Amino acid sequence: MFFYSHRLLHLNKRMYQMVHKIHHKWTAPISLAAAYAHPLEVVFGNALPLMVGPLLCRSHIFTTAVWLFTYQVHTTCTHSGFWFCDDNGMHDEHHAKFNVNFGVHGIMDHLYGTLKLPAAARQDKD
């Protein structure tokens, strides 16, 4: 769900200008940029996709809390500018190029042809 809401914020020029561009003021992301977003994006682009799974599964409050904590750590790490988590700089590339890497782990981006690793990550794979 996050992939689709995030991609929509980029494809719809009006929504991008009014809502998502606030988050993309950071072209070289830092951890604080993870939370720097328009309130509509926070609710509909971040919180709602994040909570759909636990709500549909009727998860225990502790399980939901662990899920939310894990998400917050992951999104802070991917916005940190350091590549010590699982994204290989994909989110840095997203902030630099704007039209690639809309998802979290690259699966949906691979399926939709929007996956692009930064040059340094591509060289490491060779």
Short mmCIF file of N, CA and C in Angstrom, two decimals, residues 5-49:
data_model
loop_
_atom_site.label_atom_id
_atom_site.label_comp_id
_atom_site.label_asym_id
_atom_site.label_seq_id
_atom_site.Cartn_x
_atom_site.Cartn_y
_atom_site.Cartn_z
N SER A 5 0.69 4.54 -2.65
CA SER A 5 0.41 5.90 -2.17
C SER A 5 1.60 6.82 -2.45
N HIS A 6 2.81 6.29 -2.29
CA HIS A 6 4.00 7.10 -2.53
C HIS A 6 4.16 7.41 -4.02
N ARG A 7 3.93 6.42 -4.84
CA ARG A 7 4.03 6.63 -6.29
C ARG A 7 2.97 7.61 -6.77
N LEU A 8 1.76 7.52 -6.23
CA LEU A 8 0.70 8.46 -6.58
C LEU A 8 1.10 9.89 -6.25
N LEU A 9 1.75 10.08 -5.11
CA LEU A 9 2.21 11.42 -4.73
C LEU A 9 3.22 11.99 -5.73
N HIS A 10 3.92 11.12 -6.43
CA HIS A 10 4.87 11.57 -7.44
C HIS A 10 4.22 11.74 -8.81
N LEU A 11 3.32 10.85 -9.18
CA LEU A 11 2.72 10.90 -10.51
C LEU A 11 1.70 12.02 -10.66
N ASN A 12 0.98 12.31 -9.59
CA ASN A 12 -0.01 13.39 -9.63
C ASN A 12 0.71 14.70 -9.32
N LYS A 13 0.94 15.50 -10.34
CA LYS A 13 1.76 16.71 -10.20
C LYS A 13 1.20 17.68 -9.16
N ARG A 14 -0.11 17.80 -9.10
CA ARG A 14 -0.72 18.71 -8.12
C ARG A 14 -0.48 18.21 -6.69
N MET A 15 -0.67 16.90 -6.46
CA MET A 15 -0.43 16.35 -5.12
C MET A 15 1.05 16.46 -4.75
N TYR A 16 1.92 16.26 -5.75
CA TYR A 16 3.35 16.39 -5.48
C TYR A 16 3.66 17.82 -5.03
N GLN A 17 3.18 18.81 -5.78
CA GLN A 17 3.47 20.21 -5.47
C GLN A 17 2.90 20.63 -4.11
N MET A 18 1.68 20.20 -3.83
CA MET A 18 1.00 20.66 -2.61
C MET A 18 1.34 19.84 -1.37
N VAL A 19 1.69 18.56 -1.55
CA VAL A 19 1.84 17.67 -0.39
C VAL A 19 3.26 17.09 -0.28
N HIS A 20 3.70 16.35 -1.28
CA HIS A 20 4.91 15.55 -1.14
C HIS A 20 6.21 16.33 -1.33
N LYS A 21 6.15 17.45 -2.02
CA LYS A 21 7.37 18.22 -2.28
C LYS A 21 8.03 18.69 -0.99
N ILE A 22 7.24 18.87 0.06
CA ILE A 22 7.77 19.26 1.37
C ILE A 22 8.83 18.25 1.82
N HIS A 23 8.51 16.96 1.70
CA HIS A 23 9.45 15.91 2.11
C HIS A 23 10.68 15.90 1.21
N HIS A 24 10.51 16.23 -0.07
CA HIS A 24 11.62 16.17 -1.02
C HIS A 24 12.46 17.43 -1.06
N LYS A 25 12.23 18.35 -0.14
CA LYS A 25 13.16 19.48 -0.03
C LYS A 25 14.55 18.97 0.34
N TRP A 26 14.59 17.82 0.98
CA TRP A 26 15.86 17.19 1.34
C TRP A 26 16.28 16.29 0.18
N THR A 27 17.18 16.75 -0.68
CA THR A 27 17.64 15.92 -1.79
C THR A 27 18.75 14.97 -1.35
N ALA A 28 19.45 15.31 -0.30
CA ALA A 28 20.42 14.41 0.32
C ALA A 28 19.88 14.17 1.73
N PRO A 29 19.10 13.10 1.91
CA PRO A 29 18.34 12.93 3.14
C PRO A 29 19.19 12.76 4.40
N ILE A 30 18.64 13.26 5.47
CA ILE A 30 19.17 13.04 6.82
C ILE A 30 18.03 12.42 7.62
N SER A 31 18.35 11.82 8.74
CA SER A 31 17.34 11.10 9.52
C SER A 31 16.11 11.92 9.85
N LEU A 32 16.29 13.20 10.17
CA LEU A 32 15.14 14.03 10.51
C LEU A 32 14.18 14.20 9.34
N ALA A 33 14.68 14.05 8.11
CA ALA A 33 13.83 14.19 6.93
C ALA A 33 12.77 13.09 6.86
N ALA A 34 13.00 11.99 7.55
CA ALA A 34 12.02 10.90 7.53
C ALA A 34 10.66 11.37 8.05
N ALA A 35 10.66 12.24 9.03
CA ALA A 35 9.42 12.72 9.63
C ALA A 35 8.97 14.06 9.07
N TYR A 36 9.75 14.64 8.19
CA TYR A 36 9.46 15.96 7.64
C TYR A 36 8.52 15.80 6.45
N ALA A 37 7.22 15.94 6.69
CA ALA A 37 6.23 15.73 5.64
C ALA A 37 4.97 16.52 5.94
N HIS A 38 4.18 16.76 4.90
CA HIS A 38 2.88 17.41 5.04
C HIS A 38 1.97 16.51 5.89
N PRO A 39 1.11 17.08 6.72
CA PRO A 39 0.22 16.27 7.57
C PRO A 39 -0.64 15.27 6.79
N LEU A 40 -1.10 15.63 5.59
CA LEU A 40 -1.87 14.68 4.79
C LEU A 40 -1.03 13.48 4.38
N GLU A 41 0.23 13.73 4.06
CA GLU A 41 1.12 12.62 3.71
C GLU A 41 1.39 11.74 4.92
N VAL A 42 1.56 12.35 6.07
CA VAL A 42 1.80 11.57 7.29
C VAL A 42 0.64 10.61 7.53
N VAL A 43 -0.59 11.10 7.41
CA VAL A 43 -1.76 10.27 7.68
C VAL A 43 -2.01 9.26 6.58
N PHE A 44 -2.17 9.73 5.33
CA PHE A 44 -2.61 8.85 4.25
C PHE A 44 -1.47 8.13 3.54
N GLY A 45 -0.28 8.68 3.55
CA GLY A 45 0.84 8.06 2.86
C GLY A 45 1.73 7.22 3.75
N ASN A 46 1.74 7.52 5.05
CA ASN A 46 2.63 6.81 5.97
C ASN A 46 1.86 6.00 7.01
N ALA A 47 1.03 6.65 7.81
CA ALA A 47 0.38 5.97 8.93
C ALA A 47 -0.65 4.94 8.47
N LEU A 48 -1.50 5.31 7.52
CA LEU A 48 -2.54 4.38 7.06
C LEU A 48 -1.95 3.11 6.44
N PRO A 49 -1.02 3.21 5.48
CA PRO A 49 -0.43 1.98 4.95
C PRO A 49 0.29 1.14 6.02
#
